[in-house]
Amino acid sequence: MLACVSEPVYLLGIDTSCDDTGVGVVALTASGPEVRANVVWSQTVHAEYGGVMPELASREHVERIDQLLPQALAEASIELADLGAVAATSGPGLMGALLVGLMYGKGLAQALTVPFYAVHHLEGHVYAAATEENLAPPYLALVVSGGHTHLFDVPTQGEYHLVGATRDDAVGEAFDKVARLAGLGYPGGPAISAAAERGDPLAIPFKPPLQGQAGFEFSFSGLKTAALLAHQRGASAEDLAASFQRAAVRALVGTSVRAAEAYGRETLVVSGGVAANRELRAAFAQTGLRVAFPAGGLNTDNGAMIALAGAAALQARQTSSDLGVSAAAYVPLAPLPGGSAAAARRKAR
Ligand code: KG4
Ligand code: ZN
């Protein structure tokens, strides 16, 4: 355990949970954590298959990670020996892909004899936004990506209560699928967002899903089907994009605002790839809540956010993870054995 933060403690963060190889460096200074490097290799090998091929993702992580580490160190202007801790995602994600970054991180920590922190991928996303505004809990955290649409209540650091999640498709997945059917390309989020600027958001009267109902769940598969029907009836790609985006954004914002009222929270952090969406950011700005988003480059999967979660664990003087910690493909944000959220709860007991 590192005793003080009078000079920067440099943390390396690694994320290989899906199809992005991310390596980042965070400096933990007396005034808090600062991202010093964020290097991401977004795999393109999957494009011809129309989805992520797990075995190809693992192989590509193996090939790239050795190149990304020196790049990240150079970007941060530090040497390997300057690292004071290493953090890596241990779940959830693709098993083989996770194992590459986790084993790499554990091996590096062992070789450098520095603490290792196993981090839950979603906790990394949450810290990417919270750190940007220097926020501490309590807050609500909305994680919106290609694989997740999760709303958590975070009463204290490291404590997560699931408030609501999607019943079916993740919102980013719906952006990707609607973009594909409209012929707008991949990844769908930025493509929909760009096309929507030229479309009429009121052209197709999509109903924002699950609004006016009790509870805080989300659902995007009905909206995706409605978009398919509108496309078959001849709606333009631009109107489809603008109308779909409007309905999806209204569902995310409407449910989050109701949850904030129900849980008595005035602050919300929004993260994950879809948090880059301009309409979403503009709609949240109208809510009266204090809303934090990640800085550029930290919305989508990256290693810096994992280093930020590790830095929070280090700052809170949490016990580092056992090097025996293994990867978990499916794991809820609360109990990650040996991980950062679990360590915080152990400490609070
Ligand atoms: O967090 P992320 O990199 O990966 C997962 O953990 O899934 O998120 C990727 C998702 C994709 O579905 C992509 O279409 C979406 O984030 N996305 C966006 C935007 N930029 C990326 N969705 C809406 N608007 C955007 N500007
Ligand atoms: Zn992610």
Coordinates of C-alpha atoms and ligand atoms in Angstrom, one line a residue:
M1 CA 0.0 0.0 0.0
L2 CA 1.3 3.4 -0.9
A3 CA 1.4 5.7 2.0
C4 CA 1.2 9.2 0.6
V5 CA 0.4 11.3 -2.4
S6 CA 2.9 14.1 -1.8
E7 CA 4.4 13.5 -5.2
P8 CA 2.4 12.0 -8.1
V9 CA 1.8 8.3 -7.9
Y10 CA 1.5 7.0 -11.5
L11 CA -1.1 4.3 -12.2
L12 CA -1.3 2.3 -15.4
G13 CA -4.8 1.3 -16.4
I14 CA -5.6 -1.5 -18.9
D15 CA -9.0 -2.3 -20.5
T16 CA -9.3 -5.3 -23.0
S17 CA -12.9 -6.1 -22.2
C18 CA -14.2 -6.1 -25.7
D19 CA -12.8 -4.8 -29.1
D20 CA -10.8 -1.8 -27.9
T21 CA -7.3 -2.3 -26.5
G22 CA -6.9 0.6 -24.0
V23 CA -3.9 1.6 -22.0
G24 CA -3.9 4.8 -20.0
V25 CA -1.8 6.5 -17.3
V26 CA -3.2 8.6 -14.4
A27 CA -1.1 10.7 -12.1
L28 CA -2.5 10.8 -8.6
T29 CA -1.4 14.2 -7.3
A30 CA -2.1 16.0 -4.0
S31 CA -5.0 17.8 -5.8
G32 CA -6.4 14.6 -7.2
P33 CA -6.1 12.3 -10.2
E34 CA -5.1 13.6 -13.7
V35 CA -5.2 11.7 -16.9
R36 CA -1.7 11.8 -18.4
A37 CA -2.1 9.3 -21.3
N38 CA -4.9 7.6 -23.0
V39 CA -4.0 5.3 -25.9
V40 CA -6.7 3.1 -27.6
W41 CA -6.5 0.7 -30.4
S42 CA -10.0 0.2 -31.9
Q43 CA -10.0 -3.1 -33.6
T44 CA -11.3 -3.0 -37.2
V45 CA -10.9 -6.7 -37.9
H46 CA -14.5 -7.3 -36.9
A47 CA -16.1 -5.0 -39.5
E48 CA -16.6 -7.7 -42.2
Y49 CA -18.4 -9.9 -39.7
G50 CA -21.0 -7.4 -38.6
G51 CA -20.2 -8.0 -34.9
V52 CA -17.3 -8.7 -32.5
M53 CA -15.6 -12.1 -33.0
P54 CA -14.4 -13.0 -29.5
E55 CA -11.3 -15.1 -30.6
L56 CA -10.2 -12.4 -33.1
A57 CA -10.5 -9.8 -30.3
S58 CA -8.4 -11.8 -27.9
R59 CA -5.6 -12.3 -30.5
E60 CA -5.6 -8.7 -31.5
H61 CA -5.3 -7.6 -27.8
V62 CA -2.3 -9.9 -27.5
E63 CA -0.7 -8.4 -30.6
R64 CA -1.4 -4.7 -29.7
I65 CA -0.9 -4.4 -25.9
D66 CA 2.9 -4.6 -26.1
Q67 CA 2.9 -1.7 -28.5
L68 CA 0.4 0.4 -26.6
L69 CA 2.3 0.2 -23.2
P70 CA 5.4 2.1 -24.4
Q71 CA 3.1 4.6 -26.3
A72 CA 1.2 5.3 -23.1
L73 CA 4.4 5.7 -21.1
A74 CA 5.8 8.1 -23.7
E75 CA 2.6 10.1 -23.8
A76 CA 2.8 10.5 -20.0
S77 CA 6.5 11.2 -20.1
I78 CA 7.4 8.5 -17.6
E79 CA 9.4 5.2 -17.5
L80 CA 8.0 1.8 -16.6
A81 CA 9.8 2.0 -13.3
D82 CA 7.9 5.2 -12.4
L83 CA 4.6 3.3 -12.1
G84 CA 3.3 3.1 -8.6
A85 CA 0.3 0.8 -9.2
V86 CA -1.4 -1.1 -12.0
A87 CA -5.2 -1.5 -12.6
A88 CA -6.9 -3.7 -15.2
T89 CA -10.5 -4.6 -16.0
S90 CA -11.4 -8.1 -14.7
G91 CA -15.0 -8.1 -15.8
P92 CA -17.6 -8.0 -17.3
G93 CA -16.7 -8.6 -21.0
L94 CA -15.4 -11.3 -23.4
M95 CA -13.6 -13.9 -21.4
G96 CA -10.6 -14.4 -23.6
A97 CA -10.3 -10.6 -24.2
L98 CA -10.5 -9.8 -20.5
L99 CA -7.8 -12.4 -19.7
V100 CA -5.3 -10.7 -21.9
G101 CA -5.3 -7.4 -20.1
L102 CA -5.9 -8.8 -16.7
M103 CA -2.9 -11.2 -16.9
Y104 CA -0.8 -8.5 -18.5
G105 CA -1.6 -6.1 -15.7
K106 CA -1.1 -8.7 -12.9
G107 CA 2.3 -9.8 -14.4
L108 CA 3.4 -6.2 -14.7
A109 CA 2.4 -5.3 -11.1
Q110 CA 4.2 -8.4 -9.9
A111 CA 7.4 -7.6 -11.8
L112 CA 7.4 -4.0 -10.6
T113 CA 6.3 -5.1 -7.1
V114 CA 3.5 -2.5 -7.0
P115 CA -0.1 -2.9 -5.9
F116 CA -2.6 -4.3 -8.4
Y117 CA -6.3 -3.3 -8.6
A118 CA -8.9 -5.4 -10.4
V119 CA -11.5 -3.0 -11.7
H120 CA -15.1 -3.6 -12.8
H121 CA -15.5 -2.2 -16.3
L122 CA -18.7 -0.2 -15.4
E123 CA -17.0 1.4 -12.4
G124 CA -14.3 2.6 -14.8
H125 CA -17.0 4.2 -16.9
V126 CA -18.5 5.9 -13.8
Y127 CA -15.1 7.3 -12.8
A128 CA -14.4 8.7 -16.3
A129 CA -17.4 11.0 -15.8
A130 CA -17.2 11.7 -12.0
T131 CA -13.5 12.6 -12.1
E132 CA -14.1 15.2 -14.8
E133 CA -16.2 17.3 -12.5
N134 CA -14.3 16.2 -9.3
L135 CA -17.5 14.7 -8.0
A136 CA -17.8 12.5 -5.0
P137 CA -21.0 10.4 -4.2
P138 CA -23.8 10.5 -3.5
Y139 CA -25.0 10.6 -7.2
L140 CA -26.8 8.5 -9.7
A141 CA -24.7 7.0 -12.5
L142 CA -26.1 6.2 -15.9
V143 CA -23.8 4.0 -18.1
V144 CA -24.9 3.9 -21.7
S145 CA -22.8 2.0 -24.2
G146 CA -23.0 -0.7 -26.9
G147 CA -23.3 -3.4 -24.2
H148 CA -24.9 -1.6 -21.2
T149 CA -27.8 0.6 -20.3
H150 CA -27.6 0.7 -16.5
L151 CA -28.7 3.2 -13.9
F152 CA -27.1 3.0 -10.5
D153 CA -27.5 4.8 -7.2
V154 CA -24.1 5.5 -5.7
P155 CA -24.6 6.6 -2.1
T156 CA -20.9 6.3 -1.1
Q157 CA -17.7 5.5 -2.9
G158 CA -17.6 1.9 -4.1
E159 CA -21.3 1.2 -3.2
Y160 CA -23.6 0.6 -6.2
H161 CA -27.3 -0.2 -6.2
L162 CA -28.9 -1.0 -9.5
V163 CA -31.9 1.3 -10.0
G164 CA -32.8 0.1 -13.5
A165 CA -31.4 -1.5 -16.7
T166 CA -32.5 -2.3 -20.1
R167 CA -34.9 -5.2 -20.6
D168 CA -33.5 -6.0 -24.0
D169 CA -31.1 -4.1 -26.3
A170 CA -28.5 -1.7 -24.9
V171 CA -29.1 1.9 -26.2
G172 CA -25.8 1.9 -28.1
E173 CA -26.7 -1.4 -29.7
A174 CA -30.0 0.2 -30.9
F175 CA -28.1 3.2 -32.3
D176 CA -25.8 0.7 -34.2
K177 CA -28.7 -1.4 -35.5
V178 CA -30.8 1.6 -36.6
A179 CA -27.8 3.1 -38.4
R180 CA -27.2 -0.2 -40.2
L181 CA -30.7 -0.5 -41.4
A182 CA -30.7 3.2 -42.6
G183 CA -27.4 2.5 -44.4
L184 CA -25.5 5.0 -42.2
G185 CA -22.5 2.8 -41.4
Y186 CA -20.7 1.7 -38.2
P187 CA -20.3 2.7 -35.4
G188 CA -23.9 3.8 -35.5
G189 CA -23.9 6.4 -32.7
P190 CA -21.8 9.1 -34.4
A191 CA -23.4 8.2 -37.7
I192 CA -27.0 8.7 -36.4
S193 CA -25.9 11.9 -34.6
A194 CA -24.4 13.4 -37.8
A195 CA -27.4 12.4 -40.0
A196 CA -29.9 13.7 -37.4
E197 CA -28.5 17.2 -37.8
R198 CA -30.0 17.2 -41.3
G199 CA -33.3 15.4 -40.4
D200 CA -36.6 16.4 -38.7
P201 CA -36.9 14.9 -35.2
L202 CA -40.7 15.2 -35.3
A203 CA -41.0 13.6 -38.8
I204 CA -41.7 10.1 -37.3
P205 CA -43.8 10.1 -34.0
F206 CA -41.7 7.4 -32.2
K207 CA -42.9 7.0 -28.6
P208 CA -40.0 7.2 -26.1
P209 CA -40.1 3.6 -24.6
L210 CA -41.5 2.9 -21.1
Q211 CA -42.3 6.5 -20.3
G212 CA -45.4 7.1 -18.2
Q213 CA -44.8 3.8 -16.5
A214 CA -43.7 3.0 -12.9
G215 CA -40.1 1.8 -12.4
F216 CA -36.8 2.8 -13.9
E217 CA -36.2 0.2 -16.5
F218 CA -35.3 0.9 -20.2
S219 CA -36.2 -0.9 -23.4
F220 CA -35.0 -0.2 -26.9
S221 CA -35.9 -3.2 -29.0
G222 CA -39.5 -1.9 -29.7
L223 CA -38.1 1.4 -30.8
K224 CA -35.6 -0.4 -33.1
T225 CA -38.5 -2.4 -34.6
A226 CA -40.6 0.8 -35.1
A227 CA -37.5 2.3 -36.9
L228 CA -37.4 -0.7 -39.2
L229 CA -41.1 -0.3 -40.1
A230 CA -40.6 3.4 -40.7
H231 CA -37.6 2.6 -42.9
Q232 CA -39.7 0.1 -44.9
R233 CA -42.4 2.7 -45.4
G234 CA -39.8 5.0 -47.0
A235 CA -38.6 7.4 -44.3
S236 CA -35.4 9.2 -45.1
A237 CA -32.3 8.1 -43.3
E238 CA -32.0 11.7 -41.9
D239 CA -35.5 11.8 -40.5
L240 CA -35.2 8.3 -39.2
A241 CA -32.0 9.2 -37.4
A242 CA -33.3 12.5 -35.9
S243 CA -36.6 10.9 -34.8
F244 CA -35.0 7.8 -33.3
Q245 CA -32.4 9.8 -31.5
R246 CA -35.1 12.1 -30.0
A247 CA -37.1 9.2 -28.7
A248 CA -34.0 7.4 -27.3
V249 CA -32.7 10.5 -25.6
R250 CA -36.1 11.3 -24.1
A251 CA -36.3 7.8 -22.6
L252 CA -32.9 8.0 -21.1
V253 CA -33.4 11.5 -19.7
G254 CA -37.0 11.0 -18.5
T255 CA -36.2 7.9 -16.6
S256 CA -33.0 9.3 -15.0
V257 CA -34.8 12.4 -13.9
R258 CA -37.6 10.4 -12.3
A259 CA -35.1 8.2 -10.6
A260 CA -33.2 11.3 -9.3
E261 CA -36.4 12.6 -7.7
A262 CA -37.2 9.2 -6.2
Y263 CA -33.8 8.7 -4.8
G264 CA -33.3 12.3 -3.7
R265 CA -30.2 12.8 -5.8
E266 CA -29.3 16.2 -7.4
T267 CA -26.2 14.9 -9.3
L268 CA -25.9 12.5 -12.1
V269 CA -22.9 11.1 -13.9
V270 CA -23.4 9.9 -17.5
S271 CA -20.8 7.7 -19.2
G272 CA -20.1 5.1 -21.8
G273 CA -20.0 5.6 -25.6
V274 CA -23.5 7.0 -25.9
A275 CA -22.6 9.8 -23.4
A276 CA -20.7 11.4 -26.4
N277 CA -24.1 12.1 -28.0
R278 CA -24.7 15.8 -28.3
E279 CA -28.5 15.7 -28.1
L280 CA -28.2 13.6 -24.9
R281 CA -25.9 16.2 -23.4
A282 CA -28.1 19.1 -24.4
A283 CA -31.2 17.4 -23.0
F284 CA -29.6 16.6 -19.7
A285 CA -28.5 20.3 -19.5
Q286 CA -32.2 21.3 -19.4
T287 CA -33.0 19.1 -16.4
G288 CA -31.8 21.3 -13.6
L289 CA -29.7 18.4 -12.3
R290 CA -25.9 18.7 -12.0
V291 CA -24.7 16.4 -14.7
A292 CA -21.1 15.2 -15.4
F293 CA -19.9 13.7 -18.6
P294 CA -16.5 12.2 -19.4
A295 CA -13.9 14.4 -21.2
G296 CA -13.3 13.7 -24.9
G297 CA -11.7 10.3 -25.5
L298 CA -13.0 8.9 -22.2
N299 CA -16.6 8.2 -23.3
T300 CA -15.9 5.0 -25.1
D301 CA -13.8 2.1 -23.7
N302 CA -10.3 3.1 -22.6
G303 CA -7.6 2.3 -20.1
A304 CA -7.4 5.7 -18.5
M305 CA -10.9 5.2 -16.9
I306 CA -9.6 2.0 -15.4
A307 CA -6.6 3.8 -14.0
L308 CA -9.0 6.5 -12.6
A309 CA -11.0 3.7 -10.7
G310 CA -7.7 2.3 -9.5
A311 CA -6.6 5.8 -8.3
A312 CA -9.9 6.2 -6.4
A313 CA -9.2 2.9 -4.7
L314 CA -5.7 3.9 -3.9
Q315 CA -6.8 7.3 -2.6
A316 CA -9.4 5.7 -0.3
R317 CA -6.6 3.4 1.0
Q318 CA -8.4 0.3 -0.1
T319 CA -6.7 -3.0 0.0
S320 CA -5.2 -3.9 -3.3
S321 CA -6.5 -7.0 -5.2
D322 CA -5.2 -10.5 -4.7
L323 CA -3.1 -11.5 -7.7
G324 CA -5.2 -14.6 -7.8
V325 CA -8.2 -12.6 -8.9
S326 CA -9.6 -14.0 -12.2
A327 CA -11.7 -12.6 -15.0
A328 CA -15.5 -12.8 -15.0
A329 CA -17.5 -12.5 -18.2
Y330 CA -20.8 -11.7 -16.4
V331 CA -20.6 -9.9 -13.1
P332 CA -22.9 -7.3 -11.6
L333 CA -21.3 -4.0 -10.5
A334 CA -21.6 -4.8 -6.8
P335 CA -19.7 -8.0 -6.1
L336 CA -16.5 -8.3 -8.0
P337 CA -14.3 -10.7 -6.0
G338 CA -11.0 -8.9 -5.1
G339 CA -12.0 -5.9 -7.2
S340 CA -12.4 -2.2 -6.4
A341 CA -16.1 -2.2 -5.5
A342 CA -15.8 -5.2 -3.3
A343 CA -12.7 -3.8 -1.6
A344 CA -14.6 -0.6 -0.8
R345 CA -17.5 -2.6 0.8
R346 CA -15.1 -4.7 2.8
K347 CA -13.5 -1.5 4.1
A348 CA -16.9 0.0 5.0
R349 CA -17.9 -3.0 7.1
Ligands
KG4_1 O1 -18.5 2.3 -24.2 P1 -18.3 1.8 -25.6 O2 -17.0 2.2 -26.4 O3 -18.3 0.3 -25.7 C1 -19.1 -0.6 -25.0 O4 -18.7 -0.9 -23.8 O5 -20.1 -1.0 -25.5 O6 -19.6 2.3 -26.5 C2 -19.8 2.0 -27.8 C3 -21.2 2.5 -28.2 C4 -21.6 2.1 -29.6 O7 -22.8 1.5 -29.6 C5 -21.6 3.4 -30.3 O8 -22.5 3.5 -31.4 C6 -22.1 4.4 -29.2 O9 -21.4 3.9 -28.1 N1 -21.8 5.8 -29.5 C7 -22.7 6.7 -29.6 C8 -22.0 7.9 -30.0 N2 -20.7 7.6 -30.0 C9 -20.5 6.3 -29.7 N3 -24.0 6.7 -29.5 C10 -24.7 7.8 -29.7 N4 -24.1 9.0 -30.1 C11 -22.8 9.1 -30.2 N5 -22.2 10.3 -30.5
ZN2 ZN -17.7 0.0 -22.0

